[in-house]
mmCIF file of C-alpha atoms in Angstrom:
data_model
loop_
_atom_site.group_PDB
_atom_site.id
_atom_site.type_symbol
_atom_site.label_atom_id
_atom_site.label_comp_id
_atom_site.label_asym_id
_atom_site.label_seq_id
_atom_site.Cartn_x
_atom_site.Cartn_y
_atom_site.Cartn_z
ATOM 1 C CA MET I 1 0.246 0.180 0.211
ATOM 2 C CA ASN I 2 1.306 3.592 -1.034
ATOM 3 C CA GLY I 3 0.623 6.731 0.682
ATOM 4 C CA TYR I 4 -0.011 9.563 -2.435
ATOM 5 C CA PHE I 5 -0.369 13.306 -1.246
ATOM 6 C CA GLN I 6 0.442 16.622 -2.861
ATOM 7 C CA TRP I 7 4.192 18.513 -1.798
ATOM 8 C CA LYS I 8 1.932 21.876 -1.614
ATOM 9 C CA HIS I 9 -0.681 20.689 0.176
ATOM 10 C CA LEU I 10 -0.036 18.180 3.577
ATOM 11 C CA LYS I 11 -3.207 18.359 4.907
ATOM 12 C CA GLU I 12 -4.607 15.496 3.087
ATOM 13 C CA PHE I 13 -3.223 12.307 1.639
ATOM 14 C CA HIS I 14 -4.816 8.849 0.294
ATOM 15 C CA LEU I 15 -3.539 5.312 0.430
ATOM 16 C CA GLY I 16 -3.900 2.588 -1.757
ATOM 17 C CA PRO I 17 -1.839 -0.055 -4.162
ATOM 18 C CA THR I 18 -1.847 2.440 -6.954
ATOM 19 C CA ALA I 19 -2.372 6.278 -7.530
ATOM 20 C CA SER I 20 -5.216 5.194 -9.312
ATOM 21 C CA GLU I 21 -6.784 2.692 -6.564
ATOM 22 C CA LYS I 22 -6.815 4.898 -3.438
ATOM 23 C CA LEU I 23 -9.147 3.130 -1.103
ATOM 24 C CA TYR I 24 -8.561 5.261 2.082
ATOM 25 C CA CYS I 25 -8.193 9.481 2.849
ATOM 26 C CA VAL I 26 -6.178 10.478 6.110
ATOM 27 C CA THR I 27 -6.441 13.992 6.852
ATOM 28 C CA ILE I 28 -4.312 16.116 9.403
ATOM 29 C CA LYS I 29 -5.392 19.013 10.999
ATOM 30 C CA VAL I 30 -3.693 21.507 13.714
ATOM 31 C CA GLU I 31 -6.022 23.204 16.101
ATOM 32 C CA HIS I 32 -5.222 24.847 19.485
ATOM 33 C CA LYS I 33 -1.694 23.390 19.205
ATOM 34 C CA LYS I 34 -2.201 20.025 19.034
ATOM 35 C CA GLN I 35 -1.699 18.137 15.092
ATOM 36 C CA THR I 36 -4.897 15.353 14.714
ATOM 37 C CA MET I 37 -3.959 13.285 12.142
ATOM 38 C CA THR I 38 -7.532 11.016 11.185
ATOM 39 C CA LEU I 39 -7.718 7.835 8.977
ATOM 40 C CA HIS I 40 -11.157 7.668 7.074
ATOM 41 C CA ASN I 41 -13.029 4.692 5.505
ATOM 42 C CA GLY I 42 -12.930 5.910 2.121
ATOM 43 C CA LEU I 43 -11.735 8.886 -0.380
ATOM 44 C CA THR I 44 -12.603 11.991 1.692
ATOM 45 C CA ASP I 45 -12.765 13.403 4.865
ATOM 46 C CA LYS I 46 -16.750 13.100 5.045
ATOM 47 C CA ASP I 47 -16.007 9.560 5.401
ATOM 48 C CA ALA I 48 -16.255 7.377 8.590
ATOM 49 C CA PRO I 49 -13.132 7.294 10.513
ATOM 50 C CA LEU I 50 -11.597 4.598 11.520
ATOM 51 C CA ALA I 51 -8.928 6.356 13.961
ATOM 52 C CA SER I 52 -7.520 9.720 14.915
ATOM 53 C CA LEU I 53 -4.304 10.686 16.523
ATOM 54 C CA GLU I 54 -3.497 13.226 18.491
ATOM 55 C CA SER I 55 0.358 14.823 18.716
ATOM 56 C CA ASP I 56 1.637 18.217 19.355
ATOM 57 C CA ALA I 57 1.972 20.239 16.597
ATOM 58 C CA TRP I 58 5.159 21.999 16.728
ATOM 59 C CA LEU I 59 6.908 18.487 17.107
ATOM 60 C CA ARG I 60 7.608 18.993 20.543
ATOM 61 C CA MET I 61 7.830 16.025 23.054
ATOM 62 C CA ARG I 62 4.283 15.837 24.339
ATOM 63 C CA PRO I 63 1.715 12.611 24.470
ATOM 64 C CA VAL I 64 0.970 11.148 21.668
ATOM 65 C CA THR I 65 -2.995 9.386 21.905
ATOM 66 C CA ILE I 66 -4.549 7.244 19.378
ATOM 67 C CA THR I 67 -8.522 6.819 19.404
ATOM 68 C CA LEU I 68 -9.394 3.666 18.020
ATOM 69 C CA SER I 69 -13.163 4.031 16.293
ATOM 70 C CA PRO I 70 -13.779 8.009 17.643
ATOM 71 C CA GLN I 71 -17.334 8.181 16.923
ATOM 72 C CA ALA I 72 -18.265 5.235 18.764
ATOM 73 C CA ALA I 73 -19.386 5.442 22.038
ATOM 74 C CA ASP I 74 -17.110 2.670 23.219
ATOM 75 C CA ALA I 75 -13.970 4.514 21.505
ATOM 76 C CA ASN I 76 -10.870 3.280 22.558
ATOM 77 C CA VAL I 77 -7.749 5.843 23.411
ATOM 78 C CA GLU I 78 -4.542 3.942 23.383
ATOM 79 C CA PRO I 79 -0.781 5.708 24.401
ATOM 80 C CA PHE I 80 1.490 5.951 22.054
ATOM 81 C CA GLU I 81 4.705 5.890 24.132
ATOM 82 C CA GLY I 82 8.362 6.973 23.413
ATOM 83 C CA VAL I 83 7.563 9.513 20.837
ATOM 84 C CA VAL I 84 10.859 11.981 20.919
ATOM 85 C CA PRO I 85 11.171 13.955 17.686
ATOM 86 C CA TYR I 86 14.657 14.819 16.526
ATOM 87 C CA LYS I 87 16.224 12.004 18.589
ATOM 88 C CA ARG I 88 16.514 8.449 18.114
ATOM 89 C CA MET I 89 13.377 6.545 19.540
ATOM 90 C CA ALA I 90 11.447 3.548 19.628
ATOM 91 C CA PRO I 91 7.802 4.507 20.036
ATOM 92 C CA SER I 92 5.241 1.211 20.890
ATOM 93 C CA PHE I 93 2.131 0.374 21.623
ATOM 94 C CA SER I 94 -0.206 -2.289 23.654
ATOM 95 C CA ILE I 95 -3.103 -3.636 21.968
ATOM 96 C CA PRO I 96 -5.274 -6.931 22.420
ATOM 97 C CA ALA I 97 -3.584 -9.002 19.446
ATOM 98 C CA CYS I 98 -5.754 -11.812 18.587
ATOM 99 C CA GLY I 99 -8.924 -11.000 16.555
ATOM 100 C CA ASP I 100 -10.851 -8.302 17.699
ATOM 101 C CA ASN I 101 -11.057 -10.390 21.551
ATOM 102 C CA SER I 102 -11.244 -7.597 24.136
ATOM 103 C CA SER I 103 -10.610 -10.235 26.937
ATOM 104 C CA VAL I 104 -7.238 -11.603 25.601
ATOM 105 C CA ALA I 105 -4.161 -9.866 27.224
ATOM 106 C CA CYS I 106 -2.738 -6.908 25.286
ATOM 107 C CA GLU I 107 0.716 -7.577 23.458
ATOM 108 C CA ARG I 108 3.396 -5.095 23.070
ATOM 109 C CA PHE I 109 4.630 -3.921 19.669
ATOM 110 C CA GLU I 110 7.471 -1.483 18.885
ATOM 111 C CA TRP I 111 8.550 0.651 15.947
ATOM 112 C CA ARG I 112 11.907 0.775 15.106
ATOM 113 C CA SER I 113 13.875 2.810 12.449
ATOM 114 C CA SER I 114 15.673 0.738 9.969
ATOM 115 C CA HIS I 115 17.422 0.215 6.638
ATOM 116 C CA GLY I 116 17.174 -3.482 6.644
ATOM 117 C CA LYS I 117 15.948 -6.221 4.285
ATOM 118 C CA GLU I 118 12.470 -5.870 4.970
ATOM 119 C CA ILE I 119 12.714 -2.028 4.193
ATOM 120 C CA LYS I 120 14.477 -2.579 1.044
ATOM 121 C CA GLU I 121 11.888 -5.375 -0.688
ATOM 122 C CA ILE I 122 9.437 -2.608 -0.722
ATOM 123 C CA GLY I 123 10.977 0.458 -0.866
ATOM 124 C CA GLY I 124 14.668 -0.027 -2.587
ATOM 125 C CA HIS I 125 17.731 1.480 -1.180
ATOM 126 C CA SER I 126 15.274 3.923 1.753
ATOM 127 C CA SER I 127 14.819 4.176 4.663
ATOM 128 C CA GLY I 128 11.882 3.327 7.407
ATOM 129 C CA TRP I 129 10.378 1.898 10.071
ATOM 130 C CA LYS I 130 9.358 -1.853 10.800
ATOM 131 C CA LEU I 131 7.248 -3.162 13.904
ATOM 132 C CA VAL I 132 8.138 -5.766 15.860
ATOM 133 C CA ARG I 133 6.119 -7.987 17.962
ATOM 134 C CA LEU I 134 7.799 -8.209 21.166
ATOM 135 C CA SER I 135 5.811 -11.326 23.089
ATOM 136 C CA GLN I 136 7.059 -13.308 19.724
ATOM 137 C CA THR I 137 10.400 -15.035 19.700
ATOM 138 C CA ALA I 138 10.529 -16.040 15.977
ATOM 139 C CA GLY I 139 14.619 -16.793 15.574
ATOM 140 C CA GLU I 140 18.202 -17.028 16.620
ATOM 141 C CA ALA I 141 19.813 -13.036 17.463
ATOM 142 C CA SER I 142 21.528 -11.794 15.109
ATOM 143 C CA ASP I 143 23.443 -8.744 14.612
ATOM 144 C CA SER I 144 24.568 -9.130 11.209
ATOM 145 C CA GLN I 145 21.869 -8.468 8.304
ATOM 146 C CA SER I 146 23.777 -10.641 6.081
ATOM 147 C CA HIS I 147 23.100 -13.445 8.485
ATOM 148 C CA ARG I 148 19.735 -11.765 10.303
ATOM 149 C CA ALA I 149 16.418 -14.166 8.583
ATOM 150 C CA MET I 150 13.750 -11.990 6.641
ATOM 151 C CA GLY I 151 11.224 -11.113 8.807
ATOM 152 C CA ARG I 152 13.386 -11.217 12.119
ATOM 153 C CA SER I 153 15.085 -8.469 14.040
ATOM 154 C CA SER I 154 18.099 -8.555 15.487
ATOM 155 C CA ASP I 155 17.376 -9.648 18.795
ATOM 156 C CA GLY I 156 14.869 -12.339 16.792
ATOM 157 C CA LYS I 157 11.536 -10.994 17.098
ATOM 158 C CA GLU I 158 8.882 -11.555 14.558
ATOM 159 C CA ILE I 159 8.688 -8.041 12.426
ATOM 160 C CA VAL I 160 5.125 -7.904 11.438
ATOM 161 C CA ALA I 161 4.648 -4.672 9.647
ATOM 162 C CA VAL I 162 7.180 -2.045 7.628
ATOM 163 C CA ILE I 163 6.967 1.627 6.314
ATOM 164 C CA ALA I 164 9.424 2.691 4.068
ATOM 165 C CA HIS I 165 10.253 6.457 3.022
ATOM 166 C CA ASN I 166 9.614 6.439 -1.082
ATOM 167 C CA ALA I 167 13.357 6.138 -2.787
ATOM 168 C CA SER I 168 11.869 7.144 -6.202
ATOM 169 C CA LEU I 169 11.762 10.521 -8.220
ATOM 170 C CA SER I 170 7.657 10.512 -7.578
ATOM 171 C CA LEU I 171 6.707 13.735 -6.083
ATOM 172 C CA SER I 172 3.464 12.547 -4.936
ATOM 173 C CA LYS I 173 4.266 8.443 -3.698
ATOM 174 C CA GLY I 174 5.448 10.107 -0.019
ATOM 175 C CA PHE I 175 5.686 5.889 1.630
ATOM 176 C CA ARG I 176 5.119 2.495 0.919
ATOM 177 C CA PHE I 177 3.678 0.089 3.901
ATOM 178 C CA ALA I 178 3.075 -3.278 4.038
ATOM 179 C CA PHE I 179 2.099 -6.056 6.868
ATOM 180 C CA LEU I 180 4.731 -8.969 7.371
ATOM 181 C CA GLY I 181 4.533 -12.622 8.801
ATOM 182 C CA SER I 182 1.234 -12.806 11.332
ATOM 183 C CA GLY I 183 0.501 -9.130 10.603
ATOM 184 C CA LEU I 184 -0.432 -10.518 7.290
ATOM 185 C CA THR I 185 -2.635 -13.256 8.363
ATOM 186 C CA GLY I 186 -5.016 -11.053 9.503
ATOM 187 C CA ILE I 187 -4.886 -12.794 13.058
ATOM 188 C CA LEU I 188 -3.797 -9.963 15.145
ATOM 189 C CA GLY I 189 -7.279 -8.368 13.880
ATOM 190 C CA GLU I 190 -8.441 -5.359 12.679
ATOM 191 C CA LYS I 191 -8.194 -2.860 15.894
ATOM 192 C CA TRP I 192 -4.207 -3.730 15.636
ATOM 193 C CA GLU I 193 -4.035 -3.348 11.757
ATOM 194 C CA ILE I 194 -5.742 0.460 12.053
ATOM 195 C CA MET I 195 -3.701 1.065 15.145
ATOM 196 C CA THR I 196 -0.464 -0.088 13.262
ATOM 197 C CA VAL I 197 -1.368 2.091 10.308
ATOM 198 C CA ILE I 198 -2.158 4.962 11.834
ATOM 199 C CA SER I 199 1.151 4.572 14.026
ATOM 200 C CA ALA I 200 3.089 4.135 11.000
ATOM 201 C CA MET I 201 1.776 7.309 9.294
ATOM 202 C CA HIS I 202 2.998 9.685 11.862
ATOM 203 C CA LEU I 203 6.023 8.160 12.050
ATOM 204 C CA TRP I 204 7.107 8.888 8.461
ATOM 205 C CA LEU I 205 5.195 12.190 8.726
ATOM 206 C CA LEU I 206 7.465 12.936 11.684
ATOM 207 C CA ASP I 207 10.215 12.402 9.997
ATOM 208 C CA PHE I 208 9.251 14.248 6.545
ATOM 209 C CA GLN I 209 8.353 17.186 8.522
ATOM 210 C CA THR I 210 11.488 16.930 9.986
ATOM 211 C CA ILE I 211 13.300 16.655 7.176
ATOM 212 C CA MET I 212 11.689 19.227 5.125
ATOM 213 C CA HIS I 213 11.419 21.986 8.231
ATOM 214 C CA ILE I 214 7.329 22.102 7.581
ATOM 215 C CA VAL I 215 4.586 21.745 10.007
ATOM 216 C CA PRO I 216 0.997 21.558 8.174
ATOM 217 C CA ALA I 217 -0.729 25.206 8.442
ATOM 218 C CA ALA I 218 -4.039 25.694 10.873
#
């Protein structure tokens, strides 16, 4: 899945497999020093929101929260922890990861910056983030990228999603995103998938804003 946007219009972008097959709209609004990113279940901001992420508009270190199904009476508000702009970070979130059964114990997932095999697989010679399932050890630890199995982190954990900055010359495609391993099977649930997508987009946007010195206008 790709992220498409206009360089001069960072208030909205779209997700889809190709530019002609866009599936979701993402809006960004700045109000009262807060930046809110909303993932919509359709192509416009009129479509129902699947999730929203609230952060500081000026890239300062402030609490980041993700609200799943924000219009629902029982909307879940989850912290996205460890987001530290301008510094090396490994943000994480916890969520029940077994279908949509809320009685299942929460698992923790951690985003790690990466230039590894999984990033190159979808983004070429690019950089990005990989999501590691901390509760699952799927292989032996290895400090060497060449000896590390595909889909495994250096400490042997399973990599379940990646987001890569676009390495091509396209001026409209900002990133590429993919689920991997158990994240690709659907067994972790729809809420986990939505949480993963919106947290990934936030990290991409942080990188983009930091590099380009851009803060969306209110």
